[in-house]
Structure formats: structure tokens, C-alpha cells
XYZ file of C-alpha atoms in Angstrom:
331
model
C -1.524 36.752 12.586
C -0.251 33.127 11.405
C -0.649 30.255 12.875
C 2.307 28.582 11.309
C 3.831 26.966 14.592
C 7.671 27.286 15.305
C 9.611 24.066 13.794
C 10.160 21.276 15.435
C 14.407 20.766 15.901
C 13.880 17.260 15.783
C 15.542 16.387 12.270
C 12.591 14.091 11.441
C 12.046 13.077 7.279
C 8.473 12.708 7.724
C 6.383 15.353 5.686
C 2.930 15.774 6.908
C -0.583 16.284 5.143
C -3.809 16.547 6.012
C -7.140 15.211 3.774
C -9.562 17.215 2.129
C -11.929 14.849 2.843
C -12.325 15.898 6.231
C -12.795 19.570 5.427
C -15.696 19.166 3.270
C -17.185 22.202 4.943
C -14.558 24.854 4.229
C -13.978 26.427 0.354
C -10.805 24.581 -1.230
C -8.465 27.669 -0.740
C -9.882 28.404 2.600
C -8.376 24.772 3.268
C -5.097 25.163 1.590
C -4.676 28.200 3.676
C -5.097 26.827 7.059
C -3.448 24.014 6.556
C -0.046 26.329 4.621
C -0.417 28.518 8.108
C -0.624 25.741 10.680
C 2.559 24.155 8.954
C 1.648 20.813 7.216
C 3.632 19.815 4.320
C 0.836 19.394 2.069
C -2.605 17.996 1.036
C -4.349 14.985 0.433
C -6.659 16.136 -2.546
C -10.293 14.332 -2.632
C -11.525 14.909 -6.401
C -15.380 15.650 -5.494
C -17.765 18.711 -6.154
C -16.952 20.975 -2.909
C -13.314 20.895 -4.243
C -11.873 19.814 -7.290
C -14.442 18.774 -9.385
C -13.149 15.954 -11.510
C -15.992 16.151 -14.032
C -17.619 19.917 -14.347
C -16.374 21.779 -16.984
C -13.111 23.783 -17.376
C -11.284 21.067 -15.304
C -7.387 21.802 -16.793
C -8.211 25.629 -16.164
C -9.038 24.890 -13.027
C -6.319 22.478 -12.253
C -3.921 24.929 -13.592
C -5.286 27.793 -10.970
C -4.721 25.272 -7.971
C -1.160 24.073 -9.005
C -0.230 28.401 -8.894
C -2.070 28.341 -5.505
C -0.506 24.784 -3.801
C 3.018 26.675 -5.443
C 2.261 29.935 -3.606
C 1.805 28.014 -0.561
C 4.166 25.579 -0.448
C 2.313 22.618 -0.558
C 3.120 18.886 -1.819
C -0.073 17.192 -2.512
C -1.976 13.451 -3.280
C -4.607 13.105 -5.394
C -7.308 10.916 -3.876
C -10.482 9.202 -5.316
C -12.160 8.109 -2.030
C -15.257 10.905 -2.592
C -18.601 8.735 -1.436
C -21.062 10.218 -4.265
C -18.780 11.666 -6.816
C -20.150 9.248 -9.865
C -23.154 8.315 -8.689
C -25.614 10.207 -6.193
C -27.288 7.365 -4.852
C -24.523 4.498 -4.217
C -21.953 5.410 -2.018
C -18.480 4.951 -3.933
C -20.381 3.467 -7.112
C -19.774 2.814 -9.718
C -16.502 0.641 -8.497
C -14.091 -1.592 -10.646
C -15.832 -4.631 -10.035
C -19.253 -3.483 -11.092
C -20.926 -6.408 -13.364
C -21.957 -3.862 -16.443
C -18.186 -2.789 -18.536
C -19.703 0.684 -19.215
C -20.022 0.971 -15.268
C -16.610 0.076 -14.479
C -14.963 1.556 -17.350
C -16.666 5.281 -15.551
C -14.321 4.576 -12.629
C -11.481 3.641 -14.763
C -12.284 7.149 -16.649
C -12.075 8.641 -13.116
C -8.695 7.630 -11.991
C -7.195 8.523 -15.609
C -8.505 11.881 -14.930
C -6.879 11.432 -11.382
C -3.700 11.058 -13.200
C -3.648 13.940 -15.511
C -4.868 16.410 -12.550
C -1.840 14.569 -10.657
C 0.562 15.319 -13.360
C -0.420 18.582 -13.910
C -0.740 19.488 -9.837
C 2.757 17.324 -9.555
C 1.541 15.265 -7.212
C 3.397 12.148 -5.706
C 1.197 9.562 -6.552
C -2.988 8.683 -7.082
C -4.862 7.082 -4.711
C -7.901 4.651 -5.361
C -9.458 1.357 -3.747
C -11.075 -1.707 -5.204
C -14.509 -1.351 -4.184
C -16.483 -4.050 -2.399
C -18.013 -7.094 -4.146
C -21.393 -6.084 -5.910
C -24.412 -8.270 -3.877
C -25.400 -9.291 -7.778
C -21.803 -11.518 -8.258
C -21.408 -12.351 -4.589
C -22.949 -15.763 -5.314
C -25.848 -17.379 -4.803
C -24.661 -17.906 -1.132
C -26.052 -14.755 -0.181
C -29.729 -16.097 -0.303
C -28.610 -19.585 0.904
C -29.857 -20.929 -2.725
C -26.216 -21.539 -3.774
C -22.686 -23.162 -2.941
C -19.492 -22.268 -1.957
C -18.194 -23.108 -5.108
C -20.174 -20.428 -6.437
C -19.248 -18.165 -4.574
C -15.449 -18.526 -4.879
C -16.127 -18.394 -8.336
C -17.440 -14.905 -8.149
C -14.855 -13.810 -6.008
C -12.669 -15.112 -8.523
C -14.123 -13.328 -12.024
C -14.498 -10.167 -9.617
C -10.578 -10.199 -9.158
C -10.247 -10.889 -12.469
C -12.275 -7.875 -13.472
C -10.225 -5.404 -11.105
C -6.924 -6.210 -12.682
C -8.508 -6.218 -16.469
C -10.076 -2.657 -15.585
C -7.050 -0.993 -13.841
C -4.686 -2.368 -16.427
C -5.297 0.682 -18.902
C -5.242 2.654 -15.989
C -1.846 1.393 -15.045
C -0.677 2.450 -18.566
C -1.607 5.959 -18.533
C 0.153 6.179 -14.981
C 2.882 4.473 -16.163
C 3.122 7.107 -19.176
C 2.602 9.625 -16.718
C 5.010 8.353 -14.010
C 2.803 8.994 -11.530
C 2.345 5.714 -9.340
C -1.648 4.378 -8.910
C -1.351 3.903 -4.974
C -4.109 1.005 -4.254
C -5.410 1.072 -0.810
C -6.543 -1.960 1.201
C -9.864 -0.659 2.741
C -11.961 -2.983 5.316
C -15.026 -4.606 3.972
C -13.741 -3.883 0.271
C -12.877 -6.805 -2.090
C -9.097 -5.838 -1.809
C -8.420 -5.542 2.023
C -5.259 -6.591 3.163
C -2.048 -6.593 2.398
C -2.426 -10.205 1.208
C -5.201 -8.856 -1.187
C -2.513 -5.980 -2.469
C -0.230 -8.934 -3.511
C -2.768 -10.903 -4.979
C -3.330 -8.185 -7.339
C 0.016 -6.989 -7.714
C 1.036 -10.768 -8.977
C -1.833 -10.957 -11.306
C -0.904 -7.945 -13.468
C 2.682 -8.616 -13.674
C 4.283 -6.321 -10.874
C 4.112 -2.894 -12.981
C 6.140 -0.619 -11.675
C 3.380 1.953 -11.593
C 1.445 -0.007 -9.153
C 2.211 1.074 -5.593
C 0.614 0.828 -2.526
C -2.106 3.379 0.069
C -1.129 2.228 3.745
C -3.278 3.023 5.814
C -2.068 2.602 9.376
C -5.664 3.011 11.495
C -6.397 0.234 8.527
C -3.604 -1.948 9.926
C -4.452 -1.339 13.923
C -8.322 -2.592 12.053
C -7.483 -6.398 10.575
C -3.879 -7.205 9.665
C -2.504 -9.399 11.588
C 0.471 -7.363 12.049
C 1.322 -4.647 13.950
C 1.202 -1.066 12.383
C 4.996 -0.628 12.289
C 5.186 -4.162 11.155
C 3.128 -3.346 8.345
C 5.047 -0.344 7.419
C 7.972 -2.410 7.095
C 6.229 -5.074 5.635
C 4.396 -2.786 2.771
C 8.087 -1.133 2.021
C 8.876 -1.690 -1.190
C 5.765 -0.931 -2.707
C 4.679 2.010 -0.204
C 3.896 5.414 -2.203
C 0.906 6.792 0.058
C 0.243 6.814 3.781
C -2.839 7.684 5.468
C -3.109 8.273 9.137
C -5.582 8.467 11.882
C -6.416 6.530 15.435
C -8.513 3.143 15.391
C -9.569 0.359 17.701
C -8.815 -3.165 16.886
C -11.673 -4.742 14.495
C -13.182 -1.484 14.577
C -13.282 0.054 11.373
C -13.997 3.813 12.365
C -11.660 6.828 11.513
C -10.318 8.187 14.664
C -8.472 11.313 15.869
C -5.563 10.723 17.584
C -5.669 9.754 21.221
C -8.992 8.372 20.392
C -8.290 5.031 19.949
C -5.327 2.968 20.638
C -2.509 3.055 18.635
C 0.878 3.740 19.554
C 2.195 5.999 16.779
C 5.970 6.338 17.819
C 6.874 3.312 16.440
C 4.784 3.763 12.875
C 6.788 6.954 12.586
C 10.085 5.403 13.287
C 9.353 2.741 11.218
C 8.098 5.339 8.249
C 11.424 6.943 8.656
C 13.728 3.957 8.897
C 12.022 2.382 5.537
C 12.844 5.780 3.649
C 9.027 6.627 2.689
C 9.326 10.183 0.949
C 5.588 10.455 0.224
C 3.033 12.878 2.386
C 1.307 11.198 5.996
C -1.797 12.544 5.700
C -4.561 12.540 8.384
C -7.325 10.710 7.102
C -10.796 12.053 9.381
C -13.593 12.375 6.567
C -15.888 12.109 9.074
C -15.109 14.972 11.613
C -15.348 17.619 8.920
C -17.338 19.458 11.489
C -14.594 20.022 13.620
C -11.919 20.030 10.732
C -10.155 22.785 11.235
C -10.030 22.261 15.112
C -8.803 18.883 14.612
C -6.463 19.939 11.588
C -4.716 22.050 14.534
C -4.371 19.650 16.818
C -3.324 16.543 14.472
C 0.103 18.334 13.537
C 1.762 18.793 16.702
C 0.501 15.211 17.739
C 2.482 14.186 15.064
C 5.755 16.093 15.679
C 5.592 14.992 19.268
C 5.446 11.473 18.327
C 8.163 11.907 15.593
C 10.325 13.510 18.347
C 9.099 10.196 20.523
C 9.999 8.145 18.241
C 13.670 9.411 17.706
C 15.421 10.924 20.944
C 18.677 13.134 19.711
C 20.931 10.412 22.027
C 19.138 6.967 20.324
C 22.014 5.477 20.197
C 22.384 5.489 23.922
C 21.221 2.335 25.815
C 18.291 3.487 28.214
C 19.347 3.809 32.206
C 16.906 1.596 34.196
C 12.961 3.359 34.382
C 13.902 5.096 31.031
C 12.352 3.940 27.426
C 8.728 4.519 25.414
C 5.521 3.919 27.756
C 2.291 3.088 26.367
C 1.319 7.016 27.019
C 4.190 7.791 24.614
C 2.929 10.335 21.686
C -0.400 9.978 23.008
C -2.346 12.418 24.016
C -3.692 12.291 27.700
């Protein structure tokens, strides 16, 4: 019996997805299924070894076997480089583009080209991949109180420098590929804003291959403004969206109802700026209850796409009428 839900008759250009990340406990085409049969759009691929192995043997065999299966099952798909261990076992997302040895950068560089080939060959809609946070060993002498602030700033400074110089061949091979390199902002990373996205963007030139990873619980997290602000904001640069519930200055990956945003408005916003990528639900830490919460995430969603555009919007409200806070929440 399927679980594929009815559609929604609510006309909404949104296409849903929903991260492997956060079914780390299920076999890769046990994952593909459920999420074909509850009725997402697609997939937000994490490259690690309970998946898609980016580095064991055999990968364009394999990659070739899962772009027959996300064909079979209808599936649109992002490729994502977020895994915590996938280059090295003992550092949680290390080696990262600012890492102070080349050969140690230039393995995450060799990463996200491989990103880009599985993308083009899976047809993906863009790669994901984040800065990393500033290694303790460049942060400046500040750290230990023995330095200055000048110091430091300076090694904020040659750590940007070394993010754009290491992504730049990356860049090329995306831009051969036309698949765009989707940088995300992530909390406590060296790139974490907006602000920081722009930074970077103006230091390598604008390249059209260099897009943008929203992530909306991100925005509810730090930016000073509001999710749908920042979805209109991010616009023109806005190639991947990841979604989940968050508290304000609390950076912890939600499900929805859990924290406090109020998704109508994000969705109408996501909509009105013409975003044709996937909205995937980002939970890598509720794989336990992944498929439960794979379940539940989609129809959340509808309901607060259907929130978000009523089929008589043009129609000024009657007094009592209009979104509550409560709106495409769940109780």
C-alpha cells in the first residue's frame, strides 16, 4: 500500500525535499523510496559512507545506478557536502577550506569537484558546501590573551583570503559543469551571514557559478532579518534552500512546530521571488525518528503553502480574518 498522499489543489511552485542527512539510519534506496511514496519532490543528497560514498571505489558506477533509481522514482535531487566525518574520522567537518596546510584544504576542494561531477551526472540543481570555521591555529594570538586585535583581524583576513583562493578552481569546474556551488552561511563558521556570502562573492569577482544555501532556521538563528526578509533579500543569488524550525540565537535543527518560526510567509516569499530549486528539510540530528518525521514534515509544508496563498488573495480580509501566529503551525 503507498503512502503517496493525495495532492494538494493549492497551485503552489514550491517543490519539496527532504535530507539524507537525517536518515542516516535507513539504506540509501530504502530512503529514496519513502520519501518517492510519501510524495516529496526530491532529495537532498549528503555524500558520506552510509550513502553515496564520495571516495570508495567504483564511484561513477555507482553514481550511474542512483541517477536510473532517482529517474525511476521521480526524484529531483541536491548534492550536499555537510557529512561530519567524511574526510577525516576524528575532526568533525575537517579538513575545511581554511585549514593552514594547502594539501589539507586542497582535500576539500577535491571533495566538492567530486560533488560536481556526481551532480552532473545525477542532474542535480546545484552543490552545496560551507566555509568551515576558523582553525584555533590562525585565530590569533587573542585566543590565549598573548596577542592583539590586530592580529587577529589579520588572521581573519588571510583565512578569507584562503577560502576564495581554494574555491576558485572549484568555481571553474562548476562553471564548466553549469552546475552552481551553493555556499551556505552556517552559525559559528567563518562565513555566517549573508554579509559574509557577499564578502566572498565580491572578492572572487561575482562568478556566475557562485550561488547561495539559505537556510531559513539559519536566518530565524542570527540575521538580523526576518526569514522572509532574507528570502527576498538572498534572491538573486538563491540556488538551495534548507528548511527546518529554530529558536532565535539558538543554533539547533528543529522539526517544525518545535521552535518558532512562522513559515507562511518564507513560503510566500519563496514563491513570489521565483526560487525553482528543492526546500529540503534539514534534521541531521533526528535520524532516529527520520522516517516518522519525514511523514510529518510534508504535509506541514503543504499546509503552510496553502496558508500562505488563499485561492481569493486578492480579496481584502473582512474584520477577524488574516494569518495568526498559529498559522501553518502545528498545535
Amino acid at each position: 500500500m503507498s503512502l503517496r498522499p493525495s495532492p494538494l489543489p493549492t497551485g503552489h511552485p514550491l517543490r519539496y525535499s527532504y535530507g539524507t542527512n537525517g536518515l542516516t539510519d535507513l539504506r540509501l534506496d530504502d530512503a529514496l523510496s519513502l520519501l518517492a511514496d510519501l510524495g516529496y519532490d526530491g532529495v537532498g543528497l549528503t555524500l558520506d559512507h552510509m550513502h553515496l560514498d564520495p571516495l570508495a571505489p567504483d564511484l561513477a558506477a555507482r553514481t550511474h545506478k542512483l541517477a536510473r533509481r532517482l529517474d525511476e522514482l521521480g526524484l529531483g535531487v541536491t548534492i550536499e557536502t555537510g557529512a561530519r566525518y567524511v574526510l577525516d574520522p576524528r575532526r568533525k567537518h575537517g579538513p575545511s577550506l581554511l585549514d593552514p596546510d594547502p594539501a589539507q584544504r586542497a582535500r576539500r576542494a577535491d571533495l566538492l569537484v567530486r560533488a560536481v561531477q556526481i551532480a552532473t551526472d545525477l542532474g542535480a540543481h546545484a552543490v552545496h558546501c560551507f566555509s568551515g570555521i576558523l582553525p584555533k591555529a590562525t585565530a590569533g594570538e587573542a585566543d590565549t590573551g598573548a596577542g592583539t586585535e590586530g592580529q587577529a583581524v589579520a588572521a581573519e583576513d588571510a583565512a578569507w583570503k584562503r577560502l576564495a583562493e581554494t574555491l576558485t578552481p572549484v568555481l571553474d569546474v562548476a562553471t564548466a559543469a553549469g552546475i552552481p556551488l551553493a555556499v551556505e552561511p552556517e552559525p559559528g563558521h567563518l562565513l555566517a551571514t549573508l554579509d559574509d556570502f557577499h564578502r566572498l562573492r565580491t572578492a572572487l569577482g561575482s562568478p556566475d557559478a557562485l550561488g547561495l544555501t539559505l537556510d531559513i532556521g539559519h536566518c530565524q538563528c542570527l540575521e538580523p532579518l526576518s526569514p522572509a526578509d532574507c528570502v527576498r533579500a538572498a534572491a538573486p543569488w538563491l540556488r538551495h534552500v534548507q528548511i527546518e524550525d529554530m529558536w532565535r540565537g539558538v543554533h539547533e535543527h528543529l522539526p517544525f512546530g518545535d521552535g518558532e518560526i512562522d513559515f507562511p510567509p518564507v513560503l510566500e516569499a519563496l514563491a513570489a521571488v521565483g526560487y525553482q530549486g528543492l526546500v529540503s528539510v534539514e534534521l541531521p540530528r533526528h535520524s532516529h525518528a527520520g522516517p516518522q518525521l519525514a511523514q510529518q514534515s510534508l504535509p506541514f509544508l503543504h499546509h503552510a503553502a496553502a496558508v500562505s496563498t488563499p485561492p481569493d488573495a486578492d480579496r481584502p480580509p473582512n474584520p477577524g480574518e488574516g494569518h495568526t501566529d498559529s498559522d501553518g503551525r502545528t498545535p
